[in-house]
Amino acid sequence: MGASETTVLITVTGPDKPGVTSVLLAALSRNGVSLLDVEQVVIRGRLTLGVLVTCPEDPEGLQDQLEDAMATVGMQVDVEIGANSVAGARLSTHAVVVLGSPVTAKAFSTIARKLAEQTVNIDSIRGIADYPVTGLELMVTAPATDAAETRLRTTLAEVAAKANVDIAVERAGLARRAKRLIVFDVDSTLIQGEVIEMLAAHAGVEAEVRAVTEAAMRGELDFAESLRQRVATLAGLDESVIDEVAETIELTAGARTTIRTLRRLGFRCGVVSGGFRQVIEPLAHELELDFVQANTLEVVGGKLTGKVIGEIVDRPGKAVALRRFAAEAGVPMEQTVAVGDGANDIDMLNAAGLGIAFNAKPALREIADAALSHPYLDAILFILGVTREEVEAADARDGLMRRVPLN
């Protein structure tokens, strides 16, 4: 900037309409100014447009011209002469995604205060979803130390628990946008309920099996041994029960939207389950998934034997499967995402570049990078930086426009 030039910040506000920017820039062009920065946001039809310029001539005369020009389009204008100029845009270090139903002013105020207490600057805020939950994305700049990041995550996790919102913290930049493979646990994650309990209902032992399942998901029982115990109760069931159960499976709200959108983005998608391949494979085929890893029920003479065939997909086995899928797809582990709900998903979420706990047990929430407590799987998209508006626009182009989180 030359010695005789003055920095001027122009802020235009009013109802959003076509032509506002062109009128403003036309007025600026008549004064030989140079643009340094431009930012614009529209909230519920109200426009705020900020332009930072250097002015080589009379800045007060510029102010008069701008007021006259913007009045022609019904807009208010504020001119700050001598505004601070910072060379180059700030590169945010982290993205903080806040999800709630609703996100109250009190909750957001607490988040902002906790960020300030840790000298974390909020660089920008944008709305990323208004349905089925409210989503806000804060791009922030935090102190560049691992200890500071740990404090940030811990503090915001405490706020989330008290304020009844979900808060996810991710490193900003290319790493956030480079995710390319996602795997889901199946029972109580991709689908509603537990398949083994559905099978057990046909054998009249649902309550017994559910008690064992819940203990295993809390991490109180070894998963492999608990699976053997539960499968043993199915001995003698007719093989046709598997198909009957498969036909009654209900996807979690937002599951189809999530997978459809991620596939559009070039993700490879798969499932890793402690459940049963015979039930999962038809669903995987329907959803066009790329990978399936699950246990196989032994069937002899048209009857379930109460045993599984081969090595059991347990807690360590899920992480092994994720690594194998990533190797097959040629995707580095830091570009993978894993989603689950129980203690047997701990190793898989730890291995992934981003581990998301979905309506999860405490043992999993404690180690996850992000935790979702709302029953909509498509909230995962918001954590990944995809907005509801982008999802709906893509669906509209494909003739799939819906305003419900059921598919």
mmCIF file of C-alpha atoms in Angstrom:
data_model
loop_
_atom_site.group_PDB
_atom_site.id
_atom_site.type_symbol
_atom_site.label_atom_id
_atom_site.label_comp_id
_atom_site.label_asym_id
_atom_site.label_seq_id
_atom_site.Cartn_x
_atom_site.Cartn_y
_atom_site.Cartn_z
ATOM 1 C CA MET A 1 0.000 0.000 0.000
ATOM 2 C CA GLY A 2 1.360 3.395 -0.972
ATOM 3 C CA ALA A 3 2.131 6.030 1.632
ATOM 4 C CA SER A 4 -0.792 8.214 0.529
ATOM 5 C CA GLU A 5 -3.360 5.411 0.440
ATOM 6 C CA THR A 6 -5.927 4.858 3.187
ATOM 7 C CA THR A 7 -7.502 1.558 4.163
ATOM 8 C CA VAL A 8 -11.297 1.603 4.207
ATOM 9 C CA LEU A 9 -13.734 -1.068 5.400
ATOM 10 C CA ILE A 10 -17.178 -0.900 3.778
ATOM 11 C CA THR A 11 -20.041 -2.892 5.309
ATOM 12 C CA VAL A 12 -23.338 -3.149 3.431
ATOM 13 C CA THR A 13 -26.456 -4.561 5.117
ATOM 14 C CA GLY A 14 -30.071 -5.060 4.154
ATOM 15 C CA PRO A 15 -32.412 -7.483 2.372
ATOM 16 C CA ASP A 16 -30.583 -9.793 -0.038
ATOM 17 C CA LYS A 17 -31.402 -9.035 -3.674
ATOM 18 C CA PRO A 18 -29.748 -9.146 -7.116
ATOM 19 C CA GLY A 19 -27.532 -6.196 -8.064
ATOM 20 C CA VAL A 20 -26.237 -5.127 -4.653
ATOM 21 C CA THR A 21 -22.655 -6.211 -5.279
ATOM 22 C CA SER A 22 -22.571 -4.744 -8.790
ATOM 23 C CA VAL A 23 -23.820 -1.346 -7.577
ATOM 24 C CA LEU A 24 -21.229 -1.309 -4.792
ATOM 25 C CA LEU A 25 -18.333 -2.286 -7.041
ATOM 26 C CA ALA A 26 -19.371 0.206 -9.711
ATOM 27 C CA ALA A 27 -19.193 2.992 -7.121
ATOM 28 C CA LEU A 28 -15.809 1.742 -5.923
ATOM 29 C CA SER A 29 -14.438 1.498 -9.457
ATOM 30 C CA ARG A 30 -15.106 5.183 -10.059
ATOM 31 C CA ASN A 31 -12.705 5.978 -7.210
ATOM 32 C CA GLY A 32 -9.730 3.886 -8.295
ATOM 33 C CA VAL A 33 -9.681 1.736 -5.168
ATOM 34 C CA SER A 34 -7.890 -1.625 -4.827
ATOM 35 C CA LEU A 35 -9.638 -4.611 -3.261
ATOM 36 C CA LEU A 36 -7.918 -6.310 -0.323
ATOM 37 C CA ASP A 37 -10.675 -8.622 0.916
ATOM 38 C CA VAL A 38 -14.364 -9.406 0.340
ATOM 39 C CA GLU A 39 -16.703 -11.426 2.556
ATOM 40 C CA GLN A 40 -20.442 -11.981 2.302
ATOM 41 C CA VAL A 41 -23.028 -13.820 4.380
ATOM 42 C CA VAL A 42 -26.799 -14.179 4.014
ATOM 43 C CA ILE A 43 -28.879 -15.152 7.042
ATOM 44 C CA ARG A 44 -32.624 -15.638 6.555
ATOM 45 C CA GLY A 45 -32.636 -13.305 3.573
ATOM 46 C CA ARG A 46 -30.562 -10.571 5.240
ATOM 47 C CA LEU A 47 -27.272 -9.707 3.525
ATOM 48 C CA THR A 48 -24.069 -8.549 5.168
ATOM 49 C CA LEU A 49 -21.359 -7.710 2.634
ATOM 50 C CA GLY A 50 -17.940 -6.508 3.753
ATOM 51 C CA VAL A 51 -15.292 -5.073 1.424
ATOM 52 C CA LEU A 52 -11.816 -3.971 2.518
ATOM 53 C CA VAL A 53 -10.118 -1.551 0.092
ATOM 54 C CA THR A 54 -7.283 0.913 -0.206
ATOM 55 C CA CYS A 55 -8.315 4.360 -1.371
ATOM 56 C CA PRO A 56 -5.765 6.644 -3.095
ATOM 57 C CA GLU A 57 -8.048 9.694 -3.056
ATOM 58 C CA ASP A 58 -10.443 11.386 -0.585
ATOM 59 C CA PRO A 59 -11.981 8.608 1.596
ATOM 60 C CA GLU A 60 -14.661 10.922 2.950
ATOM 61 C CA GLY A 61 -15.783 11.705 -0.578
ATOM 62 C CA LEU A 62 -15.888 7.963 -1.215
ATOM 63 C CA GLN A 63 -18.192 7.552 1.778
ATOM 64 C CA ASP A 64 -20.673 10.097 0.393
ATOM 65 C CA GLN A 65 -20.718 8.372 -3.006
ATOM 66 C CA LEU A 66 -21.243 4.949 -1.467
ATOM 67 C CA GLU A 67 -24.145 6.141 0.672
ATOM 68 C CA ASP A 68 -25.853 7.616 -2.390
ATOM 69 C CA ALA A 69 -25.208 4.519 -4.502
ATOM 70 C CA MET A 70 -26.439 1.979 -1.938
ATOM 71 C CA ALA A 71 -29.539 4.033 -1.217
ATOM 72 C CA THR A 72 -30.632 3.326 -4.816
ATOM 73 C CA VAL A 73 -30.950 -0.385 -3.942
ATOM 74 C CA GLY A 74 -32.357 0.118 -0.448
ATOM 75 C CA MET A 75 -29.225 -0.899 1.449
ATOM 76 C CA GLN A 76 -27.482 0.570 4.480
ATOM 77 C CA VAL A 77 -23.737 1.198 4.299
ATOM 78 C CA ASP A 78 -21.164 1.775 7.027
ATOM 79 C CA VAL A 79 -17.704 3.081 6.160
ATOM 80 C CA GLU A 80 -14.740 2.724 8.537
ATOM 81 C CA ILE A 81 -11.791 4.833 7.430
ATOM 82 C CA GLY A 82 -8.361 3.631 8.541
ATOM 83 C CA ALA A 83 -9.442 0.029 9.221
ATOM 84 C CA ASN A 84 -6.697 -2.416 10.093
ATOM 85 C CA SER A 85 -5.324 -4.335 7.127
ATOM 86 C CA VAL A 86 -3.824 -7.791 7.589
ATOM 87 C CA ALA A 87 -1.877 -9.132 4.628
ATOM 88 C CA GLY A 88 -3.179 -12.534 3.615
ATOM 89 C CA ALA A 89 -6.136 -14.474 4.959
ATOM 90 C CA ARG A 90 -5.929 -16.278 8.284
ATOM 91 C CA LEU A 91 -5.680 -20.045 7.845
ATOM 92 C CA SER A 92 -7.904 -21.655 10.455
ATOM 93 C CA THR A 93 -6.384 -24.552 12.366
ATOM 94 C CA HIS A 94 -9.570 -26.419 13.324
ATOM 95 C CA ALA A 95 -13.210 -26.872 12.405
ATOM 96 C CA VAL A 96 -15.659 -27.054 15.301
ATOM 97 C CA VAL A 97 -19.066 -28.452 14.334
ATOM 98 C CA VAL A 98 -21.957 -27.870 16.743
ATOM 99 C CA LEU A 99 -25.146 -29.914 16.291
ATOM 100 C CA GLY A 100 -28.301 -29.636 18.350
ATOM 101 C CA SER A 101 -32.041 -29.788 18.368
ATOM 102 C CA PRO A 102 -31.990 -26.930 19.072
ATOM 103 C CA VAL A 103 -28.679 -25.107 19.541
ATOM 104 C CA THR A 104 -29.684 -22.587 22.201
ATOM 105 C CA ALA A 105 -28.154 -19.147 22.595
ATOM 106 C CA LYS A 106 -27.034 -20.210 26.071
ATOM 107 C CA ALA A 107 -25.194 -23.255 24.713
ATOM 108 C CA PHE A 108 -23.500 -21.259 21.977
ATOM 109 C CA SER A 109 -22.538 -18.533 24.435
ATOM 110 C CA THR A 110 -20.856 -21.151 26.629
ATOM 111 C CA ILE A 111 -18.953 -22.551 23.641
ATOM 112 C CA ALA A 112 -17.755 -19.080 22.608
ATOM 113 C CA ARG A 113 -16.655 -18.296 26.164
ATOM 114 C CA LYS A 114 -14.729 -21.567 26.530
ATOM 115 C CA LEU A 115 -12.973 -20.931 23.224
ATOM 116 C CA ALA A 116 -11.970 -17.435 24.322
ATOM 117 C CA GLU A 117 -10.655 -18.773 27.644
ATOM 118 C CA GLN A 118 -8.261 -20.997 25.676
ATOM 119 C CA THR A 119 -7.198 -18.127 23.374
ATOM 120 C CA VAL A 120 -8.961 -19.799 20.462
ATOM 121 C CA ASN A 121 -10.129 -17.249 17.890
ATOM 122 C CA ILE A 122 -13.341 -17.794 15.915
ATOM 123 C CA ASP A 123 -12.471 -16.871 12.316
ATOM 124 C CA SER A 124 -15.856 -17.589 10.742
ATOM 125 C CA ILE A 125 -19.235 -19.141 11.485
ATOM 126 C CA ARG A 126 -21.665 -20.616 8.991
ATOM 127 C CA GLY A 127 -24.882 -22.566 9.205
ATOM 128 C CA ILE A 128 -24.519 -26.033 7.675
ATOM 129 C CA ALA A 129 -27.872 -27.613 8.560
ATOM 130 C CA ASP A 130 -31.354 -26.701 9.696
ATOM 131 C CA TYR A 131 -32.778 -30.220 9.472
ATOM 132 C CA PRO A 132 -33.033 -32.797 11.021
ATOM 133 C CA VAL A 133 -30.759 -30.947 13.470
ATOM 134 C CA THR A 134 -29.373 -27.431 13.553
ATOM 135 C CA GLY A 135 -25.724 -27.401 12.536
ATOM 136 C CA LEU A 136 -23.144 -24.632 12.889
ATOM 137 C CA GLU A 137 -19.562 -24.809 11.670
ATOM 138 C CA LEU A 138 -16.964 -22.637 13.383
ATOM 139 C CA MET A 139 -13.577 -22.259 11.717
ATOM 140 C CA VAL A 140 -11.166 -21.403 14.509
ATOM 141 C CA THR A 141 -7.493 -20.725 15.121
ATOM 142 C CA ALA A 142 -6.069 -22.461 18.188
ATOM 143 C CA PRO A 143 -2.582 -22.408 19.741
ATOM 144 C CA ALA A 144 -0.336 -24.725 17.719
ATOM 145 C CA THR A 145 0.462 -27.374 20.317
ATOM 146 C CA ASP A 146 -0.823 -30.900 20.914
ATOM 147 C CA ALA A 147 -1.579 -29.997 24.525
ATOM 148 C CA ALA A 148 -3.742 -27.077 23.400
ATOM 149 C CA GLU A 149 -5.672 -29.304 21.010
ATOM 150 C CA THR A 150 -6.253 -31.882 23.746
ATOM 151 C CA ARG A 151 -7.552 -29.170 26.100
ATOM 152 C CA LEU A 152 -9.816 -27.865 23.349
ATOM 153 C CA ARG A 153 -11.338 -31.290 22.687
ATOM 154 C CA THR A 154 -11.739 -32.089 26.387
ATOM 155 C CA THR A 155 -13.306 -28.738 27.237
ATOM 156 C CA LEU A 156 -15.790 -28.842 24.364
ATOM 157 C CA ALA A 157 -16.720 -32.452 25.190
ATOM 158 C CA GLU A 158 -17.632 -31.284 28.692
ATOM 159 C CA VAL A 159 -19.688 -28.414 27.267
ATOM 160 C CA ALA A 160 -21.490 -30.799 24.898
ATOM 161 C CA ALA A 161 -22.501 -33.094 27.739
ATOM 162 C CA LYS A 162 -23.876 -30.236 29.847
ATOM 163 C CA ALA A 163 -25.517 -28.234 27.045
ATOM 164 C CA ASN A 164 -27.227 -31.167 25.274
ATOM 165 C CA VAL A 165 -25.456 -30.555 21.968
ATOM 166 C CA ASP A 166 -22.948 -32.547 19.918
ATOM 167 C CA ILE A 167 -19.568 -30.924 19.273
ATOM 168 C CA ALA A 168 -16.941 -32.327 16.911
ATOM 169 C CA VAL A 169 -13.412 -30.935 16.581
ATOM 170 C CA GLU A 170 -11.320 -31.655 13.494
ATOM 171 C CA ARG A 171 -8.056 -30.350 12.111
ATOM 172 C CA ALA A 172 -8.855 -27.925 9.299
ATOM 173 C CA GLY A 173 -7.285 -27.857 5.856
ATOM 174 C CA LEU A 174 -6.665 -30.568 3.309
ATOM 175 C CA ALA A 175 -6.715 -33.389 5.863
ATOM 176 C CA ARG A 176 -10.373 -32.736 6.655
ATOM 177 C CA ARG A 177 -11.410 -32.778 3.017
ATOM 178 C CA ALA A 178 -9.274 -35.774 2.052
ATOM 179 C CA LYS A 179 -11.341 -38.556 3.660
ATOM 180 C CA ARG A 180 -12.045 -41.279 1.087
ATOM 181 C CA LEU A 181 -13.237 -44.438 2.852
ATOM 182 C CA ILE A 182 -15.904 -44.972 5.506
ATOM 183 C CA VAL A 183 -16.967 -48.123 7.349
ATOM 184 C CA PHE A 184 -20.026 -48.559 9.524
ATOM 185 C CA ASP A 185 -20.866 -50.950 12.273
ATOM 186 C CA VAL A 186 -24.260 -52.446 11.410
ATOM 187 C CA ASP A 187 -26.392 -53.238 14.468
ATOM 188 C CA SER A 188 -27.714 -50.062 16.143
ATOM 189 C CA THR A 189 -25.602 -47.956 13.771
ATOM 190 C CA LEU A 190 -26.482 -48.516 10.119
ATOM 191 C CA ILE A 191 -29.677 -50.321 11.117
ATOM 192 C CA GLN A 192 -32.065 -50.031 14.027
ATOM 193 C CA GLY A 193 -31.785 -52.786 16.623
ATOM 194 C CA GLU A 194 -29.634 -55.904 16.970
ATOM 195 C CA VAL A 195 -30.007 -58.740 14.435
ATOM 196 C CA ILE A 196 -29.109 -61.464 16.925
ATOM 197 C CA GLU A 197 -31.935 -60.316 19.194
ATOM 198 C CA MET A 198 -34.336 -60.498 16.247
ATOM 199 C CA LEU A 199 -33.202 -64.057 15.589
ATOM 200 C CA ALA A 200 -33.440 -64.871 19.293
ATOM 201 C CA ALA A 201 -37.049 -63.691 19.349
ATOM 202 C CA HIS A 202 -37.885 -66.594 17.011
ATOM 203 C CA ALA A 203 -36.249 -68.966 19.492
ATOM 204 C CA GLY A 204 -38.054 -67.458 22.483
ATOM 205 C CA VAL A 205 -34.830 -66.301 24.170
ATOM 206 C CA GLU A 206 -34.783 -62.608 23.232
ATOM 207 C CA ALA A 207 -34.551 -61.256 26.801
ATOM 208 C CA GLU A 208 -31.674 -63.576 27.656
ATOM 209 C CA VAL A 209 -29.751 -62.662 24.524
ATOM 210 C CA ARG A 210 -30.416 -58.930 24.924
ATOM 211 C CA ALA A 211 -28.895 -58.939 28.412
ATOM 212 C CA VAL A 212 -25.710 -60.549 27.094
ATOM 213 C CA THR A 213 -25.587 -58.155 24.112
ATOM 214 C CA GLU A 214 -25.884 -55.073 26.314
ATOM 215 C CA ALA A 215 -23.130 -56.287 28.624
ATOM 216 C CA ALA A 216 -20.850 -56.928 25.636
ATOM 217 C CA MET A 217 -21.551 -53.498 24.132
ATOM 218 C CA ARG A 218 -20.669 -51.867 27.451
ATOM 219 C CA GLY A 219 -17.375 -53.744 27.381
ATOM 220 C CA GLU A 220 -18.197 -55.923 30.397
ATOM 221 C CA LEU A 221 -17.873 -59.215 28.493
ATOM 222 C CA ASP A 222 -15.407 -60.520 25.920
ATOM 223 C CA PHE A 223 -17.214 -60.046 22.616
ATOM 224 C CA ALA A 224 -16.151 -63.341 21.026
ATOM 225 C CA GLU A 225 -17.255 -65.385 24.033
ATOM 226 C CA SER A 226 -20.509 -63.448 24.357
ATOM 227 C CA LEU A 227 -21.231 -64.068 20.672
ATOM 228 C CA ARG A 228 -20.724 -67.802 21.085
ATOM 229 C CA GLN A 229 -23.105 -67.804 24.055
ATOM 230 C CA ARG A 230 -25.789 -65.925 22.151
ATOM 231 C CA VAL A 231 -25.475 -67.919 18.934
ATOM 232 C CA ALA A 232 -25.727 -71.177 20.902
ATOM 233 C CA THR A 233 -29.283 -70.204 21.895
ATOM 234 C CA LEU A 234 -30.265 -70.228 18.191
ATOM 235 C CA ALA A 235 -29.514 -73.911 17.680
ATOM 236 C CA GLY A 236 -32.355 -75.691 15.896
ATOM 237 C CA LEU A 237 -33.910 -72.617 14.270
ATOM 238 C CA ASP A 238 -35.001 -73.125 10.686
ATOM 239 C CA GLU A 239 -32.722 -71.446 8.110
ATOM 240 C CA SER A 240 -35.718 -69.557 6.704
ATOM 241 C CA VAL A 241 -35.731 -67.407 9.846
ATOM 242 C CA ILE A 242 -32.640 -65.613 8.528
ATOM 243 C CA ASP A 243 -34.544 -64.362 5.490
ATOM 244 C CA GLU A 244 -37.536 -63.406 7.620
ATOM 245 C CA VAL A 245 -35.340 -61.276 9.868
ATOM 246 C CA ALA A 246 -33.522 -59.727 6.891
ATOM 247 C CA GLU A 247 -36.862 -58.562 5.473
ATOM 248 C CA THR A 248 -37.798 -56.762 8.698
ATOM 249 C CA ILE A 249 -34.577 -54.759 9.081
ATOM 250 C CA GLU A 250 -35.069 -50.995 9.293
ATOM 251 C CA LEU A 251 -32.281 -48.648 8.354
ATOM 252 C CA THR A 252 -31.321 -45.882 10.737
ATOM 253 C CA ALA A 253 -32.838 -42.522 9.771
ATOM 254 C CA GLY A 254 -30.592 -40.824 7.236
ATOM 255 C CA ALA A 255 -28.613 -43.959 6.307
ATOM 256 C CA ARG A 256 -29.472 -43.941 2.602
ATOM 257 C CA THR A 257 -28.844 -40.210 2.349
ATOM 258 C CA THR A 258 -25.472 -40.602 4.036
ATOM 259 C CA ILE A 259 -24.222 -43.397 1.801
ATOM 260 C CA ARG A 260 -25.677 -41.873 -1.373
ATOM 261 C CA THR A 261 -23.989 -38.535 -0.660
ATOM 262 C CA LEU A 262 -20.637 -40.060 0.286
ATOM 263 C CA ARG A 263 -20.599 -42.141 -2.892
ATOM 264 C CA ARG A 264 -21.178 -38.947 -4.881
ATOM 265 C CA LEU A 265 -18.101 -37.530 -3.175
ATOM 266 C CA GLY A 266 -16.022 -40.515 -4.251
ATOM 267 C CA PHE A 267 -15.993 -42.375 -0.929
ATOM 268 C CA ARG A 268 -15.617 -46.142 -0.775
ATOM 269 C CA CYS A 269 -18.232 -47.410 1.679
ATOM 270 C CA GLY A 270 -18.402 -50.632 3.682
ATOM 271 C CA VAL A 271 -19.639 -52.394 6.786
ATOM 272 C CA VAL A 272 -17.732 -54.260 9.486
ATOM 273 C CA SER A 273 -20.055 -56.174 11.762
ATOM 274 C CA GLY A 274 -20.087 -58.620 14.611
ATOM 275 C CA GLY A 275 -23.423 -59.684 13.148
ATOM 276 C CA PHE A 276 -24.096 -62.153 10.382
ATOM 277 C CA ARG A 277 -23.182 -62.111 6.724
ATOM 278 C CA GLN A 278 -26.354 -63.962 5.651
ATOM 279 C CA VAL A 279 -28.464 -61.051 6.943
ATOM 280 C CA ILE A 280 -26.149 -58.194 5.976
ATOM 281 C CA GLU A 281 -25.177 -59.092 2.398
ATOM 282 C CA PRO A 282 -28.618 -58.424 0.826
ATOM 283 C CA LEU A 283 -28.641 -54.999 2.488
ATOM 284 C CA ALA A 284 -25.072 -54.301 1.383
ATOM 285 C CA HIS A 285 -26.019 -55.188 -2.191
ATOM 286 C CA GLU A 286 -29.042 -52.871 -2.045
ATOM 287 C CA LEU A 287 -26.923 -49.978 -0.750
ATOM 288 C CA GLU A 288 -24.142 -50.716 -3.274
ATOM 289 C CA LEU A 289 -21.497 -51.036 -0.584
ATOM 290 C CA ASP A 290 -17.925 -51.823 -1.567
ATOM 291 C CA PHE A 291 -16.897 -53.940 1.425
ATOM 292 C CA VAL A 292 -18.562 -56.389 3.813
ATOM 293 C CA GLN A 293 -16.983 -58.160 6.772
ATOM 294 C CA ALA A 294 -19.200 -60.126 9.192
ATOM 295 C CA ASN A 295 -19.628 -63.472 10.909
ATOM 296 C CA THR A 296 -21.205 -66.490 9.216
ATOM 297 C CA LEU A 297 -23.841 -68.624 10.917
ATOM 298 C CA GLU A 298 -23.360 -72.374 10.451
ATOM 299 C CA VAL A 299 -26.318 -74.095 8.831
ATOM 300 C CA VAL A 300 -26.614 -77.885 8.501
ATOM 301 C CA GLY A 301 -29.618 -79.630 7.020
ATOM 302 C CA GLY A 302 -31.582 -76.363 6.830
ATOM 303 C CA LYS A 303 -31.134 -75.679 10.553
ATOM 304 C CA LEU A 304 -28.896 -73.320 12.535
ATOM 305 C CA THR A 305 -26.376 -75.309 14.560
ATOM 306 C CA GLY A 306 -25.781 -72.613 17.172
ATOM 307 C CA LYS A 307 -22.225 -72.028 15.919
ATOM 308 C CA VAL A 308 -20.386 -69.589 13.651
ATOM 309 C CA ILE A 309 -18.009 -70.601 10.874
ATOM 310 C CA GLY A 310 -14.436 -69.341 10.780
ATOM 311 C CA GLU A 311 -12.748 -66.609 12.751
ATOM 312 C CA ILE A 312 -15.079 -64.363 14.700
ATOM 313 C CA VAL A 313 -15.218 -60.673 13.778
ATOM 314 C CA ASP A 314 -14.614 -59.216 17.223
ATOM 315 C CA ARG A 315 -13.129 -55.959 18.522
ATOM 316 C CA PRO A 316 -9.598 -56.526 17.128
ATOM 317 C CA GLY A 317 -11.055 -58.116 13.994
ATOM 318 C CA LYS A 318 -12.987 -54.959 13.131
ATOM 319 C CA ALA A 319 -9.791 -52.894 13.082
ATOM 320 C CA VAL A 320 -8.089 -55.562 10.961
ATOM 321 C CA ALA A 321 -10.965 -55.416 8.476
ATOM 322 C CA LEU A 322 -10.767 -51.616 8.255
ATOM 323 C CA ARG A 323 -7.055 -51.765 7.505
ATOM 324 C CA ARG A 324 -7.628 -54.439 4.874
ATOM 325 C CA PHE A 325 -10.369 -52.423 3.173
ATOM 326 C CA ALA A 326 -8.117 -49.334 3.158
ATOM 327 C CA ALA A 327 -5.249 -51.333 1.630
ATOM 328 C CA GLU A 328 -7.540 -52.788 -1.055
ATOM 329 C CA ALA A 329 -8.851 -49.324 -1.911
ATOM 330 C CA GLY A 330 -5.391 -47.733 -1.824
ATOM 331 C CA VAL A 331 -6.517 -45.259 0.844
ATOM 332 C CA PRO A 332 -4.124 -44.208 3.646
ATOM 333 C CA MET A 333 -5.507 -44.855 7.138
ATOM 334 C CA GLU A 334 -5.571 -41.147 7.949
ATOM 335 C CA GLN A 335 -8.136 -40.760 5.159
ATOM 336 C CA THR A 336 -10.551 -43.313 6.649
ATOM 337 C CA VAL A 337 -13.664 -42.826 8.790
ATOM 338 C CA ALA A 338 -15.206 -45.414 11.124
ATOM 339 C CA VAL A 339 -18.651 -45.203 12.739
ATOM 340 C CA GLY A 340 -19.902 -47.426 15.561
ATOM 341 C CA ASP A 341 -21.855 -47.604 18.808
ATOM 342 C CA GLY A 342 -20.355 -50.234 21.110
ATOM 343 C CA ALA A 343 -17.206 -51.192 22.977
ATOM 344 C CA ASN A 344 -16.346 -53.734 20.286
ATOM 345 C CA ASP A 345 -15.876 -50.771 17.891
ATOM 346 C CA ILE A 346 -13.120 -49.166 20.004
ATOM 347 C CA ASP A 347 -10.157 -50.590 18.074
ATOM 348 C CA MET A 348 -11.760 -49.756 14.721
ATOM 349 C CA LEU A 349 -12.440 -46.127 15.684
ATOM 350 C CA ASN A 350 -8.939 -45.775 17.126
ATOM 351 C CA ALA A 351 -7.428 -47.084 13.877
ATOM 352 C CA ALA A 352 -9.424 -44.745 11.626
ATOM 353 C CA GLY A 353 -8.368 -41.235 10.685
ATOM 354 C CA LEU A 354 -11.705 -40.064 12.120
ATOM 355 C CA GLY A 355 -13.661 -42.163 14.602
ATOM 356 C CA ILE A 356 -17.327 -41.253 15.148
ATOM 357 C CA ALA A 357 -19.380 -42.662 18.036
ATOM 358 C CA PHE A 358 -23.061 -42.850 17.068
ATOM 359 C CA ASN A 359 -25.523 -42.932 20.000
ATOM 360 C CA ALA A 360 -22.761 -44.885 21.649
ATOM 361 C CA LYS A 361 -21.997 -46.492 24.982
ATOM 362 C CA PRO A 362 -19.708 -44.458 27.317
ATOM 363 C CA ALA A 363 -16.711 -46.718 26.640
ATOM 364 C CA LEU A 364 -16.755 -45.749 22.955
ATOM 365 C CA ARG A 365 -17.632 -42.070 23.407
ATOM 366 C CA GLU A 366 -14.556 -41.618 25.580
ATOM 367 C CA ILE A 367 -12.133 -42.551 22.791
ATOM 368 C CA ALA A 368 -13.998 -41.235 19.731
ATOM 369 C CA ASP A 369 -12.919 -38.136 17.798
ATOM 370 C CA ALA A 370 -16.578 -37.112 17.555
ATOM 371 C CA ALA A 371 -19.759 -38.316 19.246
ATOM 372 C CA LEU A 372 -23.308 -37.978 17.922
ATOM 373 C CA SER A 373 -26.276 -38.317 20.264
ATOM 374 C CA HIS A 374 -29.094 -37.583 17.821
ATOM 375 C CA PRO A 375 -30.697 -40.528 15.962
ATOM 376 C CA TYR A 376 -29.897 -39.291 12.447
ATOM 377 C CA LEU A 377 -27.017 -40.906 10.615
ATOM 378 C CA ASP A 378 -26.782 -38.086 8.076
ATOM 379 C CA ALA A 379 -25.403 -35.841 10.831
ATOM 380 C CA ILE A 380 -22.112 -37.552 9.928
ATOM 381 C CA LEU A 381 -22.141 -35.541 6.701
ATOM 382 C CA PHE A 382 -22.152 -32.280 8.664
ATOM 383 C CA ILE A 383 -19.086 -33.370 10.638
ATOM 384 C CA LEU A 384 -17.356 -34.019 7.310
ATOM 385 C CA GLY A 385 -18.152 -30.477 6.167
ATOM 386 C CA VAL A 386 -21.073 -31.296 3.853
ATOM 387 C CA THR A 387 -24.064 -28.976 4.290
ATOM 388 C CA ARG A 388 -27.750 -29.866 4.212
ATOM 389 C CA GLU A 389 -28.169 -27.420 1.339
ATOM 390 C CA GLU A 390 -25.539 -29.278 -0.715
ATOM 391 C CA VAL A 391 -27.189 -32.640 -0.014
ATOM 392 C CA GLU A 392 -30.609 -31.404 -1.053
ATOM 393 C CA ALA A 393 -29.274 -29.678 -4.158
ATOM 394 C CA ALA A 394 -27.608 -32.913 -5.282
ATOM 395 C CA ASP A 395 -30.762 -34.924 -4.580
ATOM 396 C CA ALA A 396 -32.862 -32.395 -6.467
ATOM 397 C CA ARG A 397 -30.633 -32.764 -9.532
ATOM 398 C CA ASP A 398 -31.164 -36.528 -9.372
ATOM 399 C CA GLY A 399 -34.905 -36.247 -8.782
ATOM 400 C CA LEU A 400 -34.600 -37.458 -5.182
ATOM 401 C CA MET A 401 -35.626 -34.299 -3.351
ATOM 402 C CA ARG A 402 -36.941 -35.129 0.113
ATOM 403 C CA ARG A 403 -37.230 -33.197 3.348
ATOM 404 C CA VAL A 404 -37.255 -36.244 5.617
ATOM 405 C CA PRO A 405 -34.312 -38.092 7.242
ATOM 406 C CA LEU A 406 -35.783 -41.534 6.646
ATOM 407 C CA ASN A 407 -33.708 -42.700 3.677
#
